Tab-separated table of C-alpha atoms in Angstrom:
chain	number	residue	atom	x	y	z
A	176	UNK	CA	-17.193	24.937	-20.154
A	177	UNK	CA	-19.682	25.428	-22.634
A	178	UNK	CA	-18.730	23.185	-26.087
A	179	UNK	CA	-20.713	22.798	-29.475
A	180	UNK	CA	-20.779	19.494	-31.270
A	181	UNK	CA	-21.472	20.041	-34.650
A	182	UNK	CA	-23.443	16.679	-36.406
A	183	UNK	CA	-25.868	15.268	-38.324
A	184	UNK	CA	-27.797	12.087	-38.426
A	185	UNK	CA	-26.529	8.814	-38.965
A	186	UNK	CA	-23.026	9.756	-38.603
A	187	UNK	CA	-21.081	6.687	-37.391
A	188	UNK	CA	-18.073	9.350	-36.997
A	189	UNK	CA	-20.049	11.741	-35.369
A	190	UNK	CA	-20.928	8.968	-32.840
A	191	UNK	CA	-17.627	7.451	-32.418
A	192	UNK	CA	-16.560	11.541	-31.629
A	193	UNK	CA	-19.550	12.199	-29.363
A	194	UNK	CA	-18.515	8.827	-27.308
A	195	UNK	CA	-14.936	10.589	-26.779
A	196	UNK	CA	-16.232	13.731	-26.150
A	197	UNK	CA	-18.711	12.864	-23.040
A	198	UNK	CA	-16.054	10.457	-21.746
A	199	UNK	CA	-14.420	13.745	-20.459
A	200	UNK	CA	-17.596	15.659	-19.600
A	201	UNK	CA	-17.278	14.983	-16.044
A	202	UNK	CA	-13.568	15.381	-15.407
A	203	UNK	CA	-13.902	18.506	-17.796
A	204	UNK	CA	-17.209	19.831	-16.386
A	205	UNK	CA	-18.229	20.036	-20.136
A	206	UNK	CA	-21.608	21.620	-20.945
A	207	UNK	CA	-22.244	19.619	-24.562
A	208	UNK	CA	-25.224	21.262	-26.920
A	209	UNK	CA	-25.583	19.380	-29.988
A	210	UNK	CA	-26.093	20.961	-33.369
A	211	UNK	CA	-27.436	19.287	-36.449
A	212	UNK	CA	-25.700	21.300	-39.447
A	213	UNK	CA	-28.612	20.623	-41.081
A	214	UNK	CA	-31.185	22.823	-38.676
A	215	UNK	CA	-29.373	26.228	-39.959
A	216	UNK	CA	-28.161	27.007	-43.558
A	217	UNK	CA	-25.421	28.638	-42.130
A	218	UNK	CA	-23.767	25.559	-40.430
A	219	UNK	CA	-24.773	23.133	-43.290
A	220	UNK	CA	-22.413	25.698	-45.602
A	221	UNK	CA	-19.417	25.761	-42.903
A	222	UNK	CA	-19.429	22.213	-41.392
A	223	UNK	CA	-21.196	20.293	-44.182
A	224	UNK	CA	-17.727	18.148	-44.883
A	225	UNK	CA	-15.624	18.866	-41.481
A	226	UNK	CA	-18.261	17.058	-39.219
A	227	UNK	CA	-18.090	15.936	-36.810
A	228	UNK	CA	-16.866	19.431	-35.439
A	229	UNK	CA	-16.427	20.570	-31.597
A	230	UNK	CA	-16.135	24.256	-30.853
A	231	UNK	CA	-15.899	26.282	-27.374
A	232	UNK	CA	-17.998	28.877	-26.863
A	233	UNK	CA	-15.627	31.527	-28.350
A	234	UNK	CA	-15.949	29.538	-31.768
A	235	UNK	CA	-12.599	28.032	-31.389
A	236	UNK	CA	-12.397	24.550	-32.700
A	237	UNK	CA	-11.260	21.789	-30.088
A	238	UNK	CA	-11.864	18.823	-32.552
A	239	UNK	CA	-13.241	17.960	-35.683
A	240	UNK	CA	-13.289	14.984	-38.511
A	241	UNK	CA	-11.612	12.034	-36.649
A	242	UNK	CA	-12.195	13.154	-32.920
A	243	UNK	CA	-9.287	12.393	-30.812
A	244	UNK	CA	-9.240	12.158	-27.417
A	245	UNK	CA	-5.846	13.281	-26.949
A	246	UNK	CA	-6.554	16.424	-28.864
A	247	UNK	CA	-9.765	16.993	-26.647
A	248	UNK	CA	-7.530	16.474	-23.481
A	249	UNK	CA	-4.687	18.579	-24.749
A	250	UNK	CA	-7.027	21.468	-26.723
A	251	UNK	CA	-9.448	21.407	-23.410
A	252	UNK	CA	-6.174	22.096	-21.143
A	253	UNK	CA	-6.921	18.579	-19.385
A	254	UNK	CA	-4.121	16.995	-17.513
């Protein structure tokens, strides 16, 4: 599964959230692209103060702000 991770630099939340995230790539077969908010206007307006943010590839969001790992499990149908 394809899954967007919304961030910017120098993010200690954004790291802490990627760290959770890629513990379940394997197990989850997660495909991660990162996207700095700040490389399109567009995500800078819509993220700016939600990051970090994790969205499938339908634009549904898994995670955002204080990444959870039980929400990633639960919102990534993970057992």
């Amino acid at each position: 599964m394809k899954v967007f991770f919304y961030t910017k630099e120098k993010c200690p939340l954004c790291d802490k959230g990627l760290e959770k995230l890629k513990s379940l790539e394997d197990s989850a077969d997660l495909e991660i692209e990162m996207r700095d908010i700040y490389s399109k206007d567009e995500w800078l307006e819509k993220y700016q103060i939600r990051i970090p943010v994790i969205e499938d590839g339908g634009g549904r969001v898994i995670d955002e702000g204080i990444i959870s790992k039980e929400e990633l499990v639960k919102n990534l149908n993970l057992k």
